[in-house]
Coordinates of C-alpha atoms in Angstrom, one line a residue:
M1 CA -0.1 -0.1 0.1
R2 CA 1.4 3.5 -1.0
N3 CA 1.8 6.1 1.3
I4 CA -1.1 9.1 1.1
V5 CA 0.2 12.4 1.4
A6 CA -2.2 15.0 2.6
L7 CA -1.5 18.1 0.8
D8 CA -3.7 21.4 1.4
A9 CA -3.8 23.6 -1.6
P10 CA -6.5 26.1 -0.1
S11 CA -6.7 28.1 -3.8
N12 CA -10.2 29.8 -4.7
L13 CA -8.3 32.0 -7.7
G14 CA -10.8 30.1 -9.9
L15 CA -14.1 31.3 -8.6
R16 CA -16.0 34.2 -9.1
P17 CA -17.0 36.2 -6.2
P18 CA -20.1 34.7 -4.1
A19 CA -21.4 38.1 -3.5
P20 CA -19.7 41.7 -4.2
G21 CA -17.0 42.5 -1.9
T22 CA -16.7 38.6 -0.8
V23 CA -14.2 35.8 -1.8
P24 CA -15.1 32.3 -2.2
G25 CA -14.7 30.2 0.8
V26 CA -13.6 27.4 -0.5
Y27 CA -10.0 28.1 0.5
K28 CA -11.0 26.5 3.8
L29 CA -12.4 23.0 2.6
A30 CA -8.3 21.6 3.5
G31 CA -9.3 23.0 7.5
A32 CA -13.0 21.8 7.4
L33 CA -11.4 18.0 6.5
R34 CA -8.5 18.2 8.6
E35 CA -10.9 19.1 11.4
N36 CA -12.8 16.0 10.7
G37 CA -9.7 14.1 11.3
I38 CA -9.3 13.2 7.9
V39 CA -4.9 12.7 8.3
R40 CA -5.4 10.8 11.0
R41 CA -8.4 8.2 9.8
L42 CA -6.3 7.9 6.6
G43 CA -3.2 7.4 8.4
A44 CA -1.9 9.5 5.9
F45 CA 1.5 11.2 5.9
E46 CA 1.6 15.4 6.1
G47 CA 2.7 17.1 2.8
G48 CA 1.9 21.0 4.2
V49 CA 0.4 23.4 2.4
V50 CA 1.0 24.8 -1.1
V51 CA -0.1 28.7 -0.3
P52 CA -1.8 30.1 -3.1
P53 CA -1.5 33.9 -4.1
R54 CA -4.0 36.5 -2.9
Y55 CA -7.5 36.4 -4.7
D56 CA -7.6 39.9 -6.6
R57 CA -9.6 40.2 -9.6
G58 CA -8.2 44.0 -10.1
D59 CA -10.4 45.8 -12.8
W60 CA -11.3 42.3 -14.6
Q61 CA -14.7 42.6 -17.3
E62 CA -15.9 39.8 -19.0
G63 CA -14.2 39.5 -22.5
D64 CA -10.8 40.1 -20.6
G65 CA -9.9 36.2 -20.6
V66 CA -9.3 34.1 -17.5
F67 CA -9.2 36.2 -14.4
N68 CA -6.2 35.7 -11.5
A69 CA -4.6 34.2 -14.7
A70 CA -1.0 35.2 -13.5
A71 CA -1.8 33.9 -10.1
L72 CA -3.2 31.1 -11.4
A73 CA -0.2 30.3 -13.8
T74 CA 2.2 30.8 -11.0
Y75 CA 0.0 28.4 -8.5
T76 CA -0.3 25.7 -11.2
V77 CA 3.7 25.4 -11.2
R78 CA 3.9 25.5 -7.8
L79 CA 1.4 23.0 -6.8
A80 CA 2.7 20.8 -9.4
D81 CA 6.3 20.8 -8.2
R82 CA 5.1 19.5 -4.8
I83 CA 2.8 17.1 -6.8
E84 CA 5.6 15.7 -8.7
R85 CA 8.1 15.2 -6.0
H86 CA 5.4 12.8 -4.4
I87 CA 4.4 10.7 -7.5
R88 CA 8.5 10.1 -8.1
A89 CA 8.8 9.1 -4.5
G90 CA 5.7 6.5 -4.9
E91 CA 3.7 8.1 -2.9
F92 CA 0.4 8.6 -3.4
P93 CA -0.8 12.5 -2.8
L94 CA -4.2 13.4 -1.7
V95 CA -4.5 17.7 -2.5
L96 CA -7.0 19.0 -0.6
G97 CA -8.4 22.0 -2.7
G98 CA -9.8 24.6 -3.2
D99 CA -11.6 25.0 -6.3
C100 CA -10.8 22.9 -9.6
S101 CA -8.4 25.2 -11.4
I102 CA -6.1 23.2 -8.6
Q103 CA -6.5 20.3 -11.2
L104 CA -3.9 22.0 -13.3
G105 CA -1.5 21.9 -11.3
A106 CA -1.7 18.1 -10.9
A107 CA -2.6 17.6 -14.5
L108 CA 1.0 19.4 -15.1
A109 CA 2.8 17.8 -12.3
L110 CA 1.9 14.4 -14.1
R111 CA 2.6 15.6 -17.7
R112 CA 6.4 16.1 -16.6
V113 CA 6.7 12.5 -15.2
G114 CA 4.8 10.6 -18.3
R115 CA 1.4 9.8 -19.7
F116 CA -1.5 10.3 -17.3
G117 CA -5.2 9.5 -17.8
L118 CA -7.7 11.8 -16.0
A119 CA -11.0 10.4 -14.0
A120 CA -13.1 13.6 -13.5
V121 CA -16.1 12.9 -11.1
D122 CA -17.9 15.8 -11.6
A123 CA -21.2 17.6 -11.7
S124 CA -20.4 19.2 -14.7
A125 CA -17.2 18.8 -17.7
D126 CA -15.6 22.4 -16.7
F127 CA -15.2 22.4 -20.5
R128 CA -15.9 26.2 -21.2
H129 CA -13.3 27.5 -23.1
P130 CA -13.4 30.7 -26.4
G131 CA -14.8 27.6 -29.1
N132 CA -18.1 27.2 -26.9
A133 CA -18.4 30.3 -25.2
R134 CA -18.9 34.0 -25.5
H135 CA -16.4 34.7 -22.2
V136 CA -14.2 32.9 -20.3
G137 CA -13.4 33.8 -17.0
A138 CA -13.6 31.5 -13.6
A139 CA -10.8 28.9 -14.2
G140 CA -12.7 26.7 -11.8
G141 CA -15.2 26.3 -14.7
E142 CA -12.5 25.8 -17.4
E143 CA -10.0 23.7 -15.9
L144 CA -10.3 20.6 -18.1
A145 CA -10.4 22.8 -21.2
L146 CA -7.2 24.8 -20.4
A147 CA -5.3 21.1 -19.2
T148 CA -6.6 19.5 -23.1
G149 CA -4.7 22.6 -24.3
R150 CA -8.1 25.1 -25.3
G151 CA -7.5 28.6 -23.8
Q152 CA -5.2 31.5 -23.5
E153 CA -1.7 30.2 -24.0
D154 CA -0.4 31.4 -20.5
L155 CA -2.3 28.9 -18.7
T156 CA -2.4 26.2 -21.5
D157 CA 1.4 26.3 -22.6
L158 CA 3.1 26.2 -19.1
E159 CA 6.7 25.2 -19.6
G160 CA 5.9 24.3 -23.6
L161 CA 4.1 20.8 -22.2
R162 CA 0.6 21.5 -24.2
P163 CA -1.5 19.4 -23.7
Y164 CA -1.2 18.5 -20.2
L165 CA -3.6 15.8 -20.6
R166 CA -5.0 14.4 -24.3
D167 CA -8.6 13.8 -25.2
E168 CA -8.5 10.4 -25.2
D169 CA -7.0 10.0 -21.7
V170 CA -9.8 11.9 -19.8
R171 CA -13.0 10.0 -18.4
L172 CA -16.1 12.0 -16.7
F173 CA -18.5 10.6 -14.6
G174 CA -21.7 12.1 -12.8
G175 CA -22.7 15.2 -15.0
R176 CA -26.1 16.2 -14.7
D177 CA -28.4 14.6 -17.5
A178 CA -29.6 18.1 -18.8
F179 CA -26.5 19.2 -19.9
E180 CA -26.6 18.1 -23.2
D181 CA -24.7 20.7 -24.9
D182 CA -21.6 19.7 -23.3
R183 CA -22.0 16.1 -23.8
A184 CA -22.4 16.7 -27.7
E185 CA -18.8 18.4 -27.7
L186 CA -17.4 15.9 -25.7
A187 CA -18.8 12.9 -27.8
A188 CA -17.1 14.5 -31.0
L189 CA -14.0 14.7 -29.2
K190 CA -14.3 11.4 -28.3
I191 CA -14.1 12.5 -24.8
P192 CA -16.1 9.6 -22.5
N193 CA -18.4 10.5 -20.1
V194 CA -21.2 8.9 -18.0
T195 CA -23.8 10.8 -16.7
V196 CA -26.0 10.2 -13.3
G197 CA -29.1 8.7 -15.0
E198 CA -26.8 6.2 -16.6
L199 CA -24.7 5.5 -14.0
R200 CA -28.2 4.3 -12.0
E201 CA -29.5 2.6 -15.5
W202 CA -26.3 0.7 -16.4
G203 CA -24.7 0.0 -12.6
V204 CA -22.2 2.0 -10.8
D205 CA -20.1 -0.4 -10.3
D206 CA -20.0 -2.2 -14.1
V207 CA -19.5 1.3 -15.7
V208 CA -16.9 2.3 -13.6
R209 CA -14.7 -1.1 -13.6
G210 CA -14.7 -1.0 -17.5
F211 CA -13.4 2.5 -17.5
V212 CA -10.8 1.7 -15.1
Q213 CA -9.5 -1.6 -17.1
S214 CA -9.9 1.1 -20.4
F215 CA -6.9 2.9 -17.9
E216 CA -4.9 -0.3 -17.3
V217 CA -2.9 0.3 -20.7
P218 CA 0.7 0.1 -21.7
V219 CA 0.4 4.0 -23.4
L220 CA -1.1 5.5 -20.4
D221 CA 1.5 5.4 -17.0
G222 CA -1.4 5.4 -14.7
F223 CA -4.1 7.8 -14.0
W224 CA -5.7 10.8 -11.5
V225 CA -8.7 11.3 -9.6
H226 CA -10.6 14.8 -9.7
L227 CA -13.7 14.6 -7.0
D228 CA -15.3 18.1 -7.6
A229 CA -18.0 17.8 -3.9
D230 CA -21.0 19.1 -6.3
V231 CA -21.4 15.8 -7.8
L232 CA -23.6 14.5 -4.9
D233 CA -27.1 15.5 -4.7
P234 CA -27.8 19.1 -3.0
S235 CA -30.2 17.3 -0.8
V236 CA -26.6 15.8 1.0
M237 CA -24.4 18.7 -0.4
P238 CA -26.0 22.0 -0.4
A239 CA -22.2 24.1 0.5
V240 CA -20.8 24.3 -2.9
D241 CA -21.1 27.2 -5.4
S242 CA -23.4 25.8 -8.3
P243 CA -25.6 22.7 -6.4
D244 CA -27.5 21.5 -9.0
P245 CA -30.4 19.0 -8.6
D246 CA -30.1 15.1 -9.3
G247 CA -26.9 14.5 -8.3
L248 CA -25.6 11.5 -6.6
F249 CA -26.1 10.2 -3.0
P250 CA -23.1 9.1 -0.9
D251 CA -23.7 5.1 -1.6
E252 CA -23.6 6.0 -5.5
L253 CA -20.1 7.8 -4.7
L254 CA -18.9 6.1 -2.8
A255 CA -19.3 2.9 -5.4
L256 CA -18.1 4.9 -7.7
L257 CA -14.7 6.0 -6.0
R258 CA -13.9 2.6 -4.5
P259 CA -13.0 0.8 -7.6
L260 CA -11.0 4.1 -8.8
L261 CA -9.1 4.5 -6.1
S262 CA -8.4 0.5 -5.9
S263 CA -6.8 0.5 -9.1
P264 CA -2.7 0.0 -8.8
R265 CA -2.7 2.4 -11.7
C266 CA -4.4 5.5 -9.3
V267 CA -1.4 7.6 -8.4
G268 CA -3.3 10.4 -6.6
M269 CA -6.6 12.7 -5.7
N270 CA -7.9 15.7 -5.5
V271 CA -10.8 17.1 -3.4
T272 CA -12.8 20.5 -4.4
I273 CA -15.5 22.9 -4.2
Y274 CA -17.2 22.2 -0.7
D275 CA -17.5 25.5 1.0
P276 CA -17.2 25.9 5.0
D277 CA -18.9 29.4 4.9
L278 CA -22.2 27.6 3.0
D279 CA -22.3 24.7 5.6
P280 CA -22.7 26.6 8.9
D281 CA -23.6 23.6 11.2
G282 CA -20.3 21.2 9.5
T283 CA -22.6 18.5 8.2
A284 CA -22.2 18.5 4.4
G285 CA -18.0 18.5 5.7
A286 CA -18.1 15.4 7.7
L287 CA -20.1 13.6 5.4
L288 CA -17.2 14.8 2.7
T289 CA -14.7 13.5 5.1
D290 CA -16.3 10.1 5.7
L291 CA -17.1 9.3 2.1
V292 CA -13.4 10.1 1.3
V293 CA -12.2 8.1 4.1
A294 CA -14.4 5.0 3.3
A295 CA -13.5 5.2 -0.3
F296 CA -9.9 5.0 0.7
A297 CA -10.4 1.8 3.2
Q298 CA -11.8 -0.2 0.6
S299 CA -9.1 -0.1 -1.7

């Protein structure tokens, strides 16, 4: 069993302010999961914190590209440095976010090491880019597009390594059934994706095990798991920026995560988007911690 290393990436650089004059509270995610004992319960080693730059959109306006882009680029490289170190040491980094833009740090780190896949467990594809949207801006809704080379060069081509992920090496799980526009583009690009409804219809276990097998091919050196808390139904996880209905329930998410994390080809995982500011009694944070711990317990 590889050593799990808990690494905090408390960046909120990729999200819009929840209200004027405020900043997204996802930077508190790591602290909340730690308060629920995630490091101790997993028997994880301490990886410390990669401190993000200050959240400051300045005079950004729609049409200016991705906001906080310079800060995001700097942070992506710094986070990639830390993740790469653990990957090369044969350790399993568990990166506690943060918004979804932290996944760029993982993607860049893995690109430096070899060719890796991505299993994204997320309510949305996070695939907004200049080719399918009038404006881009929030990298937390664009990180998959950026990681696959779509978007502005200062984020898509760090270190001349564009793309960090190849389209054919990405798998998406847990999208809402209503997002047909995203699915049409993903299908055209041959990016496999399975909605909540399809997971239920076809059986979570069968679907996931099939996708895991697709990662176990010689051309890939392994794969990374990206977990966005908004994949859960808002009845159990309301503390996210976009609590869309008809999400997965805890037992379904657990059935999805366990085969992914139990694969010897899985090299790391990040957890994103849970916002403690939207969870005053801490119930959602406790649930998220329990789910992650339980997923590893069976791996």
